[in-house]
Structures are given as C-alpha cells and as structure tokens.
Short mmCIF file of C-alpha atoms in Angstrom, two decimals:
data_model
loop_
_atom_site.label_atom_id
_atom_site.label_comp_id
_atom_site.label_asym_id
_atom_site.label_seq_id
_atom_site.Cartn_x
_atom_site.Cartn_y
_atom_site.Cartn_z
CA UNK A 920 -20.02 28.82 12.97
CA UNK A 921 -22.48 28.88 15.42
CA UNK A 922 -22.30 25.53 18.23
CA UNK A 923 -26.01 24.42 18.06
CA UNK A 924 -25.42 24.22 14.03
CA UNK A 925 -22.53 22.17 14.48
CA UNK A 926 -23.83 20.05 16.94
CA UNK A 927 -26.88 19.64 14.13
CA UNK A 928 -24.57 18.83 11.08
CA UNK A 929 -22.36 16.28 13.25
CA UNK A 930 -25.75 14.46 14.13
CA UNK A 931 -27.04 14.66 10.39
CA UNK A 932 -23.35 13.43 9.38
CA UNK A 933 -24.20 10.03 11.14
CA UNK A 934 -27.23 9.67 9.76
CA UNK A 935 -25.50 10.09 6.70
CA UNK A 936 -23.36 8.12 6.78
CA UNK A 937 -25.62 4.94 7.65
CA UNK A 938 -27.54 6.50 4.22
CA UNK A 939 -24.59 6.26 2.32
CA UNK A 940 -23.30 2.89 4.08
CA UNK A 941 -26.60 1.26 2.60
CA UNK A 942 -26.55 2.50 -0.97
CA UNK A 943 -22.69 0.97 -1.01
CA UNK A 944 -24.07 -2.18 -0.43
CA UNK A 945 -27.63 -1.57 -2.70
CA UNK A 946 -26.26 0.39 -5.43
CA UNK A 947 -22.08 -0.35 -4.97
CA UNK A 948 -21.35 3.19 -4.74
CA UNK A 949 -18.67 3.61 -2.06
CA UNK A 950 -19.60 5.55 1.31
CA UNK A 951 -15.92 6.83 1.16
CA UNK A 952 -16.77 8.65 -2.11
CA UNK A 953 -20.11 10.27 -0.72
CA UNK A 954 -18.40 11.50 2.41
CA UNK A 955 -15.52 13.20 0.49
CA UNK A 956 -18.04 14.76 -2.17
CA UNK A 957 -19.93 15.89 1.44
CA UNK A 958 -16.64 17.44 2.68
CA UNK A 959 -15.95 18.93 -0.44
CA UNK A 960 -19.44 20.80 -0.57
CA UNK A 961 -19.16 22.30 2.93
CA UNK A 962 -15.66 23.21 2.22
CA UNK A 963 -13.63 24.33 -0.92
CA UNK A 964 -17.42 25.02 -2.66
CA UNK A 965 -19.20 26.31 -0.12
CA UNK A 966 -16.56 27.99 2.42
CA UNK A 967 -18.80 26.83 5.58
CA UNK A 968 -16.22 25.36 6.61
CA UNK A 969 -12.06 25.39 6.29
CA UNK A 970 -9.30 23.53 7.16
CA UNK A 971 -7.91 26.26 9.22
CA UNK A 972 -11.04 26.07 11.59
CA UNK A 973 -10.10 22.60 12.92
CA UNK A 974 -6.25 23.67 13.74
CA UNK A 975 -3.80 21.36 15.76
CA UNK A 976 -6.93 19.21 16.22
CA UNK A 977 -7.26 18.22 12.57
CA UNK A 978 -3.77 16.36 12.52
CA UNK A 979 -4.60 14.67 15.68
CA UNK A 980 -8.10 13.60 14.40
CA UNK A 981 -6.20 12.15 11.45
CA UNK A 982 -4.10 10.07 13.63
CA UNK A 983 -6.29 8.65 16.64
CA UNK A 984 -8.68 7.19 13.38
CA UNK A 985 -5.40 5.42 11.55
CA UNK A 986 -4.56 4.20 14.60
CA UNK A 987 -7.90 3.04 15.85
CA UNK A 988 -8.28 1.65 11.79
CA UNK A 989 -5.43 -0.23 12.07
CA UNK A 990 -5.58 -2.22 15.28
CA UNK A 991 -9.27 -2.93 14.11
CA UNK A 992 -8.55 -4.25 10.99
CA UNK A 993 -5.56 -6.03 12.74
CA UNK A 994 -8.41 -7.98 15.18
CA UNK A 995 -9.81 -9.43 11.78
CA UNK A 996 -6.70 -10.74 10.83
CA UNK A 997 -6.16 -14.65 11.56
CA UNK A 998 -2.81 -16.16 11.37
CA UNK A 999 -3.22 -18.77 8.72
CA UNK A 1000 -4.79 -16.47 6.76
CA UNK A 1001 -1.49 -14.15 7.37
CA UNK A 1002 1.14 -17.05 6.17
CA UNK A 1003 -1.04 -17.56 3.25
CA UNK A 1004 -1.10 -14.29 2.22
CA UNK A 1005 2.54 -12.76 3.20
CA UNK A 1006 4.33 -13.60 -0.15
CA UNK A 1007 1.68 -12.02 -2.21
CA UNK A 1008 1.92 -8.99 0.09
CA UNK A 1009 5.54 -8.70 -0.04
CA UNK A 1010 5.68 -9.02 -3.54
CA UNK A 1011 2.79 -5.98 -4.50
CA UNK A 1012 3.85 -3.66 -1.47
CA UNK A 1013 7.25 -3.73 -2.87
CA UNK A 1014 6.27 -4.03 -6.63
CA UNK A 1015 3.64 -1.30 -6.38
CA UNK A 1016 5.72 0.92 -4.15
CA UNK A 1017 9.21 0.89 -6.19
CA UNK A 1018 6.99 1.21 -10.02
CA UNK A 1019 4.93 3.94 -8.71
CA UNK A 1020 7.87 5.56 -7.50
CA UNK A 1021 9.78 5.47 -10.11
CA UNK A 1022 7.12 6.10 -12.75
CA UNK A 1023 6.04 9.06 -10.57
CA UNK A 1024 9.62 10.43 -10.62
CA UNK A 1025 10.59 9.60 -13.79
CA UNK A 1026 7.22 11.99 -14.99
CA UNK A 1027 8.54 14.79 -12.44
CA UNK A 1028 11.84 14.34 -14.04
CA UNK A 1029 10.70 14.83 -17.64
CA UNK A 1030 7.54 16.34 -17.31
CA UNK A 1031 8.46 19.21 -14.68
CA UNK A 1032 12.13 18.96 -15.10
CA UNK A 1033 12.69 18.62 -11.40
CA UNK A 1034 15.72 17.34 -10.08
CA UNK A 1035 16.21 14.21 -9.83
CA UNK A 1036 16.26 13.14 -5.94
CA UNK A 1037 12.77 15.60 -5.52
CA UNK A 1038 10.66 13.64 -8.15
CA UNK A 1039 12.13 10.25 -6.74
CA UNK A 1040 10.65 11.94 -3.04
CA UNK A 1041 7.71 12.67 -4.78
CA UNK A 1042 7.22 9.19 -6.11
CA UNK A 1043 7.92 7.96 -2.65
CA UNK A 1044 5.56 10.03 -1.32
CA UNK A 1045 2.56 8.73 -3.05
CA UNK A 1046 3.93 5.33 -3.62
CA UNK A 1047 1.68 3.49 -0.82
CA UNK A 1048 -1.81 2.74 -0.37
CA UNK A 1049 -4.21 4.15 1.91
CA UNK A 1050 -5.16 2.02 5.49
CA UNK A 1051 -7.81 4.64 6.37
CA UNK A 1052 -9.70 4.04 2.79
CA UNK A 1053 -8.42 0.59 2.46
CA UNK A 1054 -9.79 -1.56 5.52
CA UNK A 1055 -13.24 -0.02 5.09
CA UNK A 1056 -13.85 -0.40 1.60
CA UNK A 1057 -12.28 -4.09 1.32
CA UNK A 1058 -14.70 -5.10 3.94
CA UNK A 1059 -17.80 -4.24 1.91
CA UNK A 1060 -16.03 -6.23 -1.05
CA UNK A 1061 -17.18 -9.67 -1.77
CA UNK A 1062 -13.99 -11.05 -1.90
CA UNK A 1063 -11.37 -13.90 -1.36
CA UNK A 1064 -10.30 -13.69 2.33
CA UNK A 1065 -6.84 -13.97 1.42
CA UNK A 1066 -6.94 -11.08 -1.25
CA UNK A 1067 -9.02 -8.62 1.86
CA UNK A 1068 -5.76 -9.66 3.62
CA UNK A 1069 -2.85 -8.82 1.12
CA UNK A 1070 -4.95 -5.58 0.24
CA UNK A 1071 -4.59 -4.87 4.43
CA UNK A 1072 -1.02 -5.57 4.97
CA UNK A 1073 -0.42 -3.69 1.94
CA UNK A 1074 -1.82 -0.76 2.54
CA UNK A 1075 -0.03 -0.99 6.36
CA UNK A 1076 3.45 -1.65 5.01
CA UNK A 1077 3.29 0.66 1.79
CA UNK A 1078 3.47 3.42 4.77
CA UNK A 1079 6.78 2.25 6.65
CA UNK A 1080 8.30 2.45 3.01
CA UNK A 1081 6.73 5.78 2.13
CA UNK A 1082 8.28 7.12 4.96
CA UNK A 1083 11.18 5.52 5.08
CA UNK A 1084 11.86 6.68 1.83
CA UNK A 1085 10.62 10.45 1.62
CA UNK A 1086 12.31 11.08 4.68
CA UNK A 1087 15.63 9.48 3.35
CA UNK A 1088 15.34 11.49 -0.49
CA UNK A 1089 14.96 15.04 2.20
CA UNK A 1090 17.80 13.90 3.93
CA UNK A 1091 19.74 13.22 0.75
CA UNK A 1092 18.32 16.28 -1.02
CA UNK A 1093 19.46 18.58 1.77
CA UNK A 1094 23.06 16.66 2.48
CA UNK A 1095 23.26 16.35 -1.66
CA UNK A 1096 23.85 12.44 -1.34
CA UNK A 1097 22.17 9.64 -0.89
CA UNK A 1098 23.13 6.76 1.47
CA UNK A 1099 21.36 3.29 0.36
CA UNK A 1100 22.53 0.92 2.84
CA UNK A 1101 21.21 3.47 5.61
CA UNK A 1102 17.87 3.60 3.87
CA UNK A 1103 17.14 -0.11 3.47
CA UNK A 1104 18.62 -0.81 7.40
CA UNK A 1105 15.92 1.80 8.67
CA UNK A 1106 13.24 -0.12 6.89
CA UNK A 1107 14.53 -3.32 8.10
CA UNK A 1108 14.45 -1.59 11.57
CA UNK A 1109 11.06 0.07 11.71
CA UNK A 1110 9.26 -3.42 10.46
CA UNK A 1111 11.07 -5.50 12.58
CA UNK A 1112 11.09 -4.07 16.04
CA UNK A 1113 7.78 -2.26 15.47
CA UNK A 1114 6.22 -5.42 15.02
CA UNK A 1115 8.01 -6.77 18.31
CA UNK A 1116 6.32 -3.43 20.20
CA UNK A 1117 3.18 -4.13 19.08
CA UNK A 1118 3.47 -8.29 19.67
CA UNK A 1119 5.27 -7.48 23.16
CA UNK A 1120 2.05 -5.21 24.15
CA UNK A 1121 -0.75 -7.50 22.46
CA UNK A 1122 1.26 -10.53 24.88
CA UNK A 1123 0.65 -7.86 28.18
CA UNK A 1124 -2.36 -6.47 27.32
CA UNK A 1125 -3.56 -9.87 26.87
CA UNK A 1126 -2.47 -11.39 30.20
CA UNK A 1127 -4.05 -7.89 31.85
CA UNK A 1128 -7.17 -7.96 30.00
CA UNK A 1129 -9.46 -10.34 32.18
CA UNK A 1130 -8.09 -7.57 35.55
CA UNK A 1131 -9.02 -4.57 33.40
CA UNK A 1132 -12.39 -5.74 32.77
CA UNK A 1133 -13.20 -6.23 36.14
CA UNK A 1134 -12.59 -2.04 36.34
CA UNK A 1135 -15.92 0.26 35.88
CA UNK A 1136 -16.02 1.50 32.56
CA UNK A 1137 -12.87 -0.03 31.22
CA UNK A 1138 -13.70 -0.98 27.56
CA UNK A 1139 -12.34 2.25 26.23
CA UNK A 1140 -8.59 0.80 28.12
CA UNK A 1141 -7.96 -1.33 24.88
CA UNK A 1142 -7.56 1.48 22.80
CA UNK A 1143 -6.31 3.52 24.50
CA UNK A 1144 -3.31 1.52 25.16
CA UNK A 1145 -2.79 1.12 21.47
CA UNK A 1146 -2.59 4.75 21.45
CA UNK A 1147 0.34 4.17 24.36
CA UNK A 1148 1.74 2.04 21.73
CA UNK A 1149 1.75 3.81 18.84
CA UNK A 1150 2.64 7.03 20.77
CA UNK A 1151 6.11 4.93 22.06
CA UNK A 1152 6.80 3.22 18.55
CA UNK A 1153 6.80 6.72 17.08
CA UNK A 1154 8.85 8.37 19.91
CA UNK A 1155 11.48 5.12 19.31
CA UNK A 1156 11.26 6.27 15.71
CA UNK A 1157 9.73 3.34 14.17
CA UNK A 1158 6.33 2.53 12.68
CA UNK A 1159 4.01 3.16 15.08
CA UNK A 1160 0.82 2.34 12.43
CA UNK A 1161 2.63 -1.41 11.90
CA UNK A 1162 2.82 -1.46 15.90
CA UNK A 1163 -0.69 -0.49 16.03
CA UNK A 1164 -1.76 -3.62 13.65
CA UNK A 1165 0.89 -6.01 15.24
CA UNK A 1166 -1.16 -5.16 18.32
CA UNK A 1167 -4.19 -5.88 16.68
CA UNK A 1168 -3.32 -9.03 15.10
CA UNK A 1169 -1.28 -10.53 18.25
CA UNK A 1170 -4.74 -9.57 20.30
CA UNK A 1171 -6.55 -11.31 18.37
CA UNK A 1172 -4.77 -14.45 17.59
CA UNK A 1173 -3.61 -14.48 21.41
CA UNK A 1174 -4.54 -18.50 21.22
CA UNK A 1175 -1.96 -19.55 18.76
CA UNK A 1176 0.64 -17.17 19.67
CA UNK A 1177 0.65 -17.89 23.42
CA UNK A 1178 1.74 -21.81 23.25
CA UNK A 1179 1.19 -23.75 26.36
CA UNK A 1180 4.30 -23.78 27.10
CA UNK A 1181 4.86 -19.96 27.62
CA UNK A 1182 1.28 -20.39 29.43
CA UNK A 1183 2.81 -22.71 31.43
CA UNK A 1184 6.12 -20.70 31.96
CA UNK A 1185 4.66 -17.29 32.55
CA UNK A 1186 1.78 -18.62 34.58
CA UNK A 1187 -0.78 -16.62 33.75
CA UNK A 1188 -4.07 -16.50 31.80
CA UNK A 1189 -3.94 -14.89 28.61
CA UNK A 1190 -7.10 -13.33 26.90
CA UNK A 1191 -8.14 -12.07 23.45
CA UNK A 1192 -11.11 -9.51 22.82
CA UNK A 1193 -14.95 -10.50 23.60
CA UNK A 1194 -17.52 -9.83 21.15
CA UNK A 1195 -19.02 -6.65 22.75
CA UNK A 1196 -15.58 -5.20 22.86
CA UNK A 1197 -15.07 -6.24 18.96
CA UNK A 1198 -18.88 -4.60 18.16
CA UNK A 1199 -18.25 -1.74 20.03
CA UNK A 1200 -14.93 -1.17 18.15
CA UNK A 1201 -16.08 -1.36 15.02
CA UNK A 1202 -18.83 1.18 16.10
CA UNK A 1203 -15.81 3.59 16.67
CA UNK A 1204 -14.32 2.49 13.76
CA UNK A 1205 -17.60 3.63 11.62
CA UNK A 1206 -17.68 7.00 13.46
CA UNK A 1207 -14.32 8.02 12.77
CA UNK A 1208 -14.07 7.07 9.48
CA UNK A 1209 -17.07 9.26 8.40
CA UNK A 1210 -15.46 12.05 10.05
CA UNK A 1211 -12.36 11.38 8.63
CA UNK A 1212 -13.50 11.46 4.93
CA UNK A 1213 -15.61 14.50 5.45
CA UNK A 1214 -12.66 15.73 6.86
CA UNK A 1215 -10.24 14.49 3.71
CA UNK A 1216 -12.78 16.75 1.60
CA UNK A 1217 -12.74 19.89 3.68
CA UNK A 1218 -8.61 20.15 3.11
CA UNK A 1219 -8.68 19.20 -0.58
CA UNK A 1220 -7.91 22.87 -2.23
CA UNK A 1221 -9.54 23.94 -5.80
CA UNK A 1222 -8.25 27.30 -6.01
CA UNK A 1223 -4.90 26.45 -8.52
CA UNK A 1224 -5.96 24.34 -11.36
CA UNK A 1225 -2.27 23.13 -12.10
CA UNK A 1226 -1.56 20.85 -9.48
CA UNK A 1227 -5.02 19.31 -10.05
CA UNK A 1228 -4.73 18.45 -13.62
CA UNK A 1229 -1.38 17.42 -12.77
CA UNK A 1230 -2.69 15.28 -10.37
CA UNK A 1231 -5.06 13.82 -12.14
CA UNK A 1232 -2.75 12.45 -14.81
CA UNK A 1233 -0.54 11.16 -12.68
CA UNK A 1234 -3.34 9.33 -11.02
CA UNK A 1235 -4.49 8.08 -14.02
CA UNK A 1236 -1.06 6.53 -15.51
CA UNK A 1237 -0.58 4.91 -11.53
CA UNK A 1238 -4.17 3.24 -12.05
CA UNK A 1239 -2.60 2.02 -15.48
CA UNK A 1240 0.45 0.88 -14.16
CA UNK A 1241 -1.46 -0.87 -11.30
CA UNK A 1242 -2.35 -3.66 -13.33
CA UNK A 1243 0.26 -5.56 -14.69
CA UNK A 1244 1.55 -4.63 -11.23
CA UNK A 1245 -0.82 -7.24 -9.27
CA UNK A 1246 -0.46 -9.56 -12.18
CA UNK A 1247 3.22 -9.80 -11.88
CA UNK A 1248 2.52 -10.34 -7.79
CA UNK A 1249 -0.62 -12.09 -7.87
CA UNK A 1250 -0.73 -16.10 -8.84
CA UNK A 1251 -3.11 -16.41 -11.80
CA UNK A 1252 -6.05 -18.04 -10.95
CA UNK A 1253 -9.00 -18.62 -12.83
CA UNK A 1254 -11.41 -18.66 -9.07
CA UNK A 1255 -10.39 -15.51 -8.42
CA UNK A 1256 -10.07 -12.88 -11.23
CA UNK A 1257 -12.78 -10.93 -9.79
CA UNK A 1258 -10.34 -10.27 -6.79
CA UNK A 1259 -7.61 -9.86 -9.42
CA UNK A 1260 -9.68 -6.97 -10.59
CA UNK A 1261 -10.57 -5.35 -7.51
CA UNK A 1262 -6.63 -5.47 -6.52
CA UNK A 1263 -6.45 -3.81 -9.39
CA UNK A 1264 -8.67 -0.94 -8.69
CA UNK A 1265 -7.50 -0.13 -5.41
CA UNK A 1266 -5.08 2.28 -5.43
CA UNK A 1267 -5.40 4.56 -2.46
CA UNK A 1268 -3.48 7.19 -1.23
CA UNK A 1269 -3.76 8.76 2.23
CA UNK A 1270 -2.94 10.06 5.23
CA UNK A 1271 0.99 9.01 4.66
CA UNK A 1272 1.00 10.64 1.53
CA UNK A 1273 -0.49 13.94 2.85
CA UNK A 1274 1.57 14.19 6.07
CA UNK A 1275 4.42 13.41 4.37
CA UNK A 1276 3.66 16.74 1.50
CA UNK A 1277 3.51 19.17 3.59
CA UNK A 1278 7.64 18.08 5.00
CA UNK A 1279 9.29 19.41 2.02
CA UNK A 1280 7.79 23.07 2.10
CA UNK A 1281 8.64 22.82 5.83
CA UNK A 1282 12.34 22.03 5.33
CA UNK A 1283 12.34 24.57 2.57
CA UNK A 1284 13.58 21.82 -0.42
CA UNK A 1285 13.24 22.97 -3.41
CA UNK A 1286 10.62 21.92 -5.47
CA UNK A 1287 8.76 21.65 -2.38
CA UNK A 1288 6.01 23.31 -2.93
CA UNK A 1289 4.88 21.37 -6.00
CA UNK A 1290 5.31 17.57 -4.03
CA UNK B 618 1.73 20.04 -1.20
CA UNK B 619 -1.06 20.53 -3.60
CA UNK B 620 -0.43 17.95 -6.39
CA UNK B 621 -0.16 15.43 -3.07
CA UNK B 622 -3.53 16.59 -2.55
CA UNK B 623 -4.66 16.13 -5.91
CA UNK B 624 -3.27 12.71 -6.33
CA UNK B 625 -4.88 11.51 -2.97
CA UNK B 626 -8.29 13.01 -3.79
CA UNK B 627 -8.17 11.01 -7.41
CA UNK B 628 -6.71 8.42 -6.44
CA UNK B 629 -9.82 7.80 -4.05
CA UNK B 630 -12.44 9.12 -6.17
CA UNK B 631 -10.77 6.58 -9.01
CA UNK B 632 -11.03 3.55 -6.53
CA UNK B 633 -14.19 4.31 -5.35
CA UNK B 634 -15.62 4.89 -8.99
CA UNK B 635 -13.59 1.34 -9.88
CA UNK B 636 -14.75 -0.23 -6.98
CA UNK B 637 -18.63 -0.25 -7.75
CA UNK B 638 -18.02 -0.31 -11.86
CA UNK B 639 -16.00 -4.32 -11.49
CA UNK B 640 -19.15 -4.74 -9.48
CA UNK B 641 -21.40 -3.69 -11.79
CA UNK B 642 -20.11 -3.13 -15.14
CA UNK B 643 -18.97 -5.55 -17.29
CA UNK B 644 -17.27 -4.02 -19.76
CA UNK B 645 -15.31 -2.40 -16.84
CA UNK B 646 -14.48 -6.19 -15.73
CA UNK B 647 -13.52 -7.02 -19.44
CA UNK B 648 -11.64 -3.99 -19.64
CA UNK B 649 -9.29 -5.76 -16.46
CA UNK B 650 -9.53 -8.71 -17.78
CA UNK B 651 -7.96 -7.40 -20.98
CA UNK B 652 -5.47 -5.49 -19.02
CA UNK B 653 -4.28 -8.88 -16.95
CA UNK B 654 -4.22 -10.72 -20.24
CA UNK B 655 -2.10 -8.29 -21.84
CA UNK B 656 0.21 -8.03 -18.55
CA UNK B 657 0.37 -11.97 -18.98
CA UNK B 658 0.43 -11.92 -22.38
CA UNK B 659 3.66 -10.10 -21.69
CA UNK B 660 4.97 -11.70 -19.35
CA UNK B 661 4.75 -14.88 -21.76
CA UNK B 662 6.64 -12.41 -24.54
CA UNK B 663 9.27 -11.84 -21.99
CA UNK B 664 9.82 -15.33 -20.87
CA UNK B 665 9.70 -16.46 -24.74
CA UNK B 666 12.33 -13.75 -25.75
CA UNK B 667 14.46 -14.93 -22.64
CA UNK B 668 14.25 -18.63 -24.04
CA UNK B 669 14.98 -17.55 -27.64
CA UNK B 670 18.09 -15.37 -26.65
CA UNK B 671 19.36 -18.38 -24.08
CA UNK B 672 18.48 -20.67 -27.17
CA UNK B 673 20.58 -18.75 -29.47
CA UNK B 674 23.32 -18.32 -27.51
CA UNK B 675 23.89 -21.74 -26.66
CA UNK B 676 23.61 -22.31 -30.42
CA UNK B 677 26.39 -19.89 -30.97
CA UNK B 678 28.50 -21.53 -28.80
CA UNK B 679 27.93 -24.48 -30.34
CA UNK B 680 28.75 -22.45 -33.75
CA UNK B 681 31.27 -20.92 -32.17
CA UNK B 682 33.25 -24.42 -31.33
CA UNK B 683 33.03 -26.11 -34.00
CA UNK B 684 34.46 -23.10 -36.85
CA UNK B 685 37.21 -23.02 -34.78
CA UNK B 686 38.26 -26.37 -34.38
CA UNK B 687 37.44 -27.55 -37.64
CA UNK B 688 39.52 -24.62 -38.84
CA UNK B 689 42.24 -25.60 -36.31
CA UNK B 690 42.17 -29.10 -38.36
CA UNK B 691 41.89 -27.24 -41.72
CA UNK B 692 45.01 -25.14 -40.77
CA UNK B 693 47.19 -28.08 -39.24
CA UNK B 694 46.48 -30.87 -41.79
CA UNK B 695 46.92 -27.84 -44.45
CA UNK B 696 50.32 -26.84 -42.83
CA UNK B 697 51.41 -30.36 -42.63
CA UNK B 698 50.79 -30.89 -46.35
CA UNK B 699 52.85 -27.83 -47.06
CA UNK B 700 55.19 -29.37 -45.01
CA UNK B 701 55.30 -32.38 -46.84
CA UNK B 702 55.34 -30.71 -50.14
CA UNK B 703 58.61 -28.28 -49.13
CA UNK B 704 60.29 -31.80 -47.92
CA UNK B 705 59.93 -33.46 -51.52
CA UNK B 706 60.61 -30.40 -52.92
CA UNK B 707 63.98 -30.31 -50.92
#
C-alpha cells in the first residue's frame, strides 16, 4: 500500500471518527459500530487491507489502547461512587460470567458434541465483557452514575475471570483433570495483589508527580508508567488490565486514599492529575479507540460461513440470557429502568476473548480450532 | 478461533444496534421491560414455590406427628383393653 495513501486514510480516519462521534450523539448510532463496518470495508470486503499487514504490531496496538482505556476510565472513577456500586458489580461479573459460561458450554456440548472441558473453555472464553467497547460507549449513555460504574468494573473484572478460567480448562484439558481450589486461589491472587500494584504505583506516582512536571515534555510520563505497570503485573502473572485501572482509580482519588496521617508519616506531597493532563488523555483515548475498532474490523474473517452463523446464535441466546441476568443482580428500581435496560444491552466481547482464541490452536487442544 | 471472532463481532454489532434502539425505540424499551418483568415475574414464581414447598413440609410434619402418636394411643389403650379382656377372661 503505498505510504502517502496511508498517511491520507489515517488523516480521513480522524475526521471520521469526529463524523461518526456526532451522529452517536444526534442520531444514537454508536461510533464503535461505524468504525467496525469501516474496518470491515477496507478489509475482509475490499482486501485493501489485511490483518497480516500490521504483524507483531497489531497485538501490541491492541494492548497499549486497553491499557491506556483502562487507567482512563479508572481517573473517572470516584470512590463513593465505587462502594456504592461494588455489590452490584460483584454480583453481574460473577452472574454474567458463570451463566454465559455455562450456557455457552452446555450449547458446545450438545450442539457440537465437544467434550466437555473445551465447551466449558469456550464459555469461559467469551464469558466477559469488553473494556475497550465498554468505557467508550457508557460514556455517551445518559445514565445513572452508579450503573456507568458497575458496567466499568464489570467489564475490567469479567477479564481476570476469563483468563483465569480459559487458561485453567487448557491446563485441565491437556493434564485431563481439573483442579478447582487452584483455579479459584489464582483468581483470588490476580485481583488482590494486582490491585495492590496498581494502588502501590498510583501512591508513588502520585508523590512524584508535582517533580515530573517540572521535566520538559513530561505529560506523556503518566502513561507511560502505567505501561511499566501493567508490563510488571503481567510479568508477576497477575492482571495487569485491573493494575492498570487500580492505577487509574488510586490517581485519581489520591485525596481520600492518602489520609493525613500517612501525609504526615511519609512527609511528602501527594498529587492527583490536572485538567490538561485529564483532556489530553482522553484525546489519546479517542485516537486509539478509532484505530482500534477499525482495526477489530480488519481481523474479523468472512470466508467460512459456519463459525459465523454459529456465532451469531450463540450471540443471540447470550443477549437473551443477559436479562434476567442484571435483574437477578440489579436492585429493582422504578428511577432507573432505563439503566436496567441499557445493562441489559451491553454485552461486549473483546480483546480478552480474542487473545484468549487463538491459545487453544496454539497448544494444539482439540477442538481448538472451532473456540 | 473463528466462532470467537464471530461472537465478538455480534456481540458488538448487537450492543451497538441495542444501544441506540432503548434510546430511541420504544417498543425496543417495552420489549426489556417485558423481559425484566418476566425475569421478576420469575423470580416471584420461584420464591412462591419455595414458600409453598417450606409450607407443605412443615405441614407434613405436623401430619406426620400427630398419625403417629395418636396411633401410638390407639395401639396402647387398644392393647390395654385386650389386656383387660384376656384377664376377665382368665
């Protein structure tokens, strides 16, 4: 593809994108869904452009925009809106996760007559919700802030257990049994002390912050070291996307986390993030996640019909099975159906769900190639 | 790989679809609203079964009790008239 062309499209693909940003909010048809149908075009239809062109780069495209997604959305987070909201969130994550997977495996199980453990990883697999399409589009929303928030933690913790989980049914699959106890003490583990990274850096970064800023051209520092973050999270083996959004959320609600007391103890002045830093965040945040979409388009595959049919059912009965989903989790309330029934609608899956895919081909399970 | 694929494209396209159809459409929002009802509606069935069976079983424990007791007397006092009947007999 020739450079100047590129350099065209990737200007026009902004443009774009503020196009499509303004009929969301005229005309309520999401940006998300215009970008993909954009990546879709220049792909699979019209072979401009493949998946294979972007190489090792696509994956870490993927990556640097959940983790810059994440520790944005995190910055909008605010504590008391957190402890209002955390029962609700444990209760779909779980809910949603553990239904879908089961419903997903139970189809794979009668439907393709899989084995058992490889339609439970499949279920797994797509059991979570997507941060990438989540944040963005609950944003837009008019809704309830604590609903935005149960929606965002959702769609951040779904992921620990999607992984969790896959990886554990692979392990199983391949040792032929499955060890519960180790499963649900790895999911303890990843929340737990991937939360304490991400605190532990949002407390330094914090205390740093008001230095840094004194630096030339230091505003990009702030996400970077979330990328130092989520790079040592992952390398520890836990969640580095929860570490990302404990970083987020400590940063931001630095002033109720960081008592006097420890003030007084540790001496030092801690900071949270200015508005130009915030504006010029979300700027990046906008950016990536056009690319990203386009991007989600371009490696969607229309050649075999099967798996897309397939697909689509399944989709379809997980939309069903959505609903009494959030109204088992959700307290009924008669102020906020309308979030009730956006809860209901959002169903997401993402970047977890295709990373995760392409592990079982890779490790040569059977069955492997369908997940 | 490829029914991943499929399932995250849908499941997107089906959101964002959703998404702007509860904002707009109302029989879209009805539709929910239906759907929530029926999940509560439900959830009431459940809870109602739950009281009938707990109901029930108290009640048959209550049942239970009471045949066997009052044919515990039945027996005894029966018995004892035998009893008394073999002794004038004798």
């Amino acid at each position: 593809m020739n450079i100047a062309v590129t350099v065209v499209s990737v200007g026009v693909l902004v443009f774009l994108a503020h196009v499509f940003a303004e009929i969301f909010s005229r005309k309520k048809i999401p940006d998300v869904l215009l970008l993909i149908v954009v990546g879709l075009i220049v792909g699979p239809l019209m072979n401009i452009i493949s998946i294979d062109d972007f190489g090792m780069i696509g994956p870490v495209f993927t990556t640097i925009t959940l983790v810059t997604i994440l520790f944005e959305g995190g910055t909008e987070l605010r504590f008391d809106a957190l402890k209002n909201s955390l029962k609700g969130t444990s209760l779909l994550t779980n809910l949603n996760f553990f239904v879908t997977m089961i419903v997903v495996g139970l189809i794979g199980w009668l439907a393709f007559d899989l084995p058992v453990l490889v339609s439970l990883m499949l279920g797994s697999i797509v059991g979570g919700t997507s941060s990438a399409v989540v944040i963005p589009l609950v944003r837009q929303l008019e809704m309830g802030k604590n609903s935005k928030t149960v929606l965002i933690l959702e769609s951040a913790f779904s992921d620990v257990l999607c992984i969790v989980f896959a990886l554990a049914f692979m392990e199983a699959i391949e040792m032929g049994q499955l060890n519960i106890g180790l499963m649900i003490g790895n999911v303890f583990a990843s929340f737990i002390l991937a939360t304490l990274i991400g605190l532990s850096g949002a407390f330094f970064w914090s205390m740093v912050l008001h230095k840094i800023r004194n630096i030339n051209n230091s505003i990009f520092t702030t996400p970077a070291f979330v990328f130092i973050i989520f790079g040592i999270s992952e390398l520890l083996g836990y969640s580095g996307a929860i570490s990302a959004l404990a970083f987020g959320i400590g940063l931001a609600n630095m002033d109720s986390l960081a008592s006097p007391i420890i003030q007084s103890i540790i001496a030092k002045r801690t900071d949270t993030l200015n508005e130009t830093e915030r504006v010029l965040f979300s700027e990046i945040v906008f950016l990536l996640k056009t690319f990203f979409f386009v991007y989600i388009g371009i490696s969607i595959r229309l050649d075999d019909l099967f798996p897309i049919i397939i697909g689509f059912i399944i989709t379809l009965i997980l939309f069903v099975v959505r609903v009494p989903v959030v109204r088992a989790s959700m307290p009924n309330s008669q102020d906020h159906k309308l979030d009730l029934y956006y809860m209901s609608a959002i169903v997401p899956k993402g970047l977890a769900a295709a990373v995760l895919a392409t592990i079982p081909l890779q490790r040569g399970i059977a069955g492997g190639s369908l997940s | 790989m490829n029914l991943t694929f499929s399932i995250v494209l849908f499941s997107i396209v089906f959101t964002s679809v959703l998404v702007s159809l509860v904002g707009n459409n109302a029989t879209v929002r009805r539709t929910y609203e239906l759907g929530l009802n029926f999940s509560m509606l439900f959830r009431i069935l459940v809870q109602k079964y739950q009281k009938a069976r707990k109901l029930k079983k108290l009640r048959n424990e209550a049942l239970f009790k009471e045949p066997i007791q009052s044919d515990y007397n039945t027996v005894i006092s029966e018995l004892n008239a035998n009893k008394e009947e073999d002794e004038i007999k004798k």
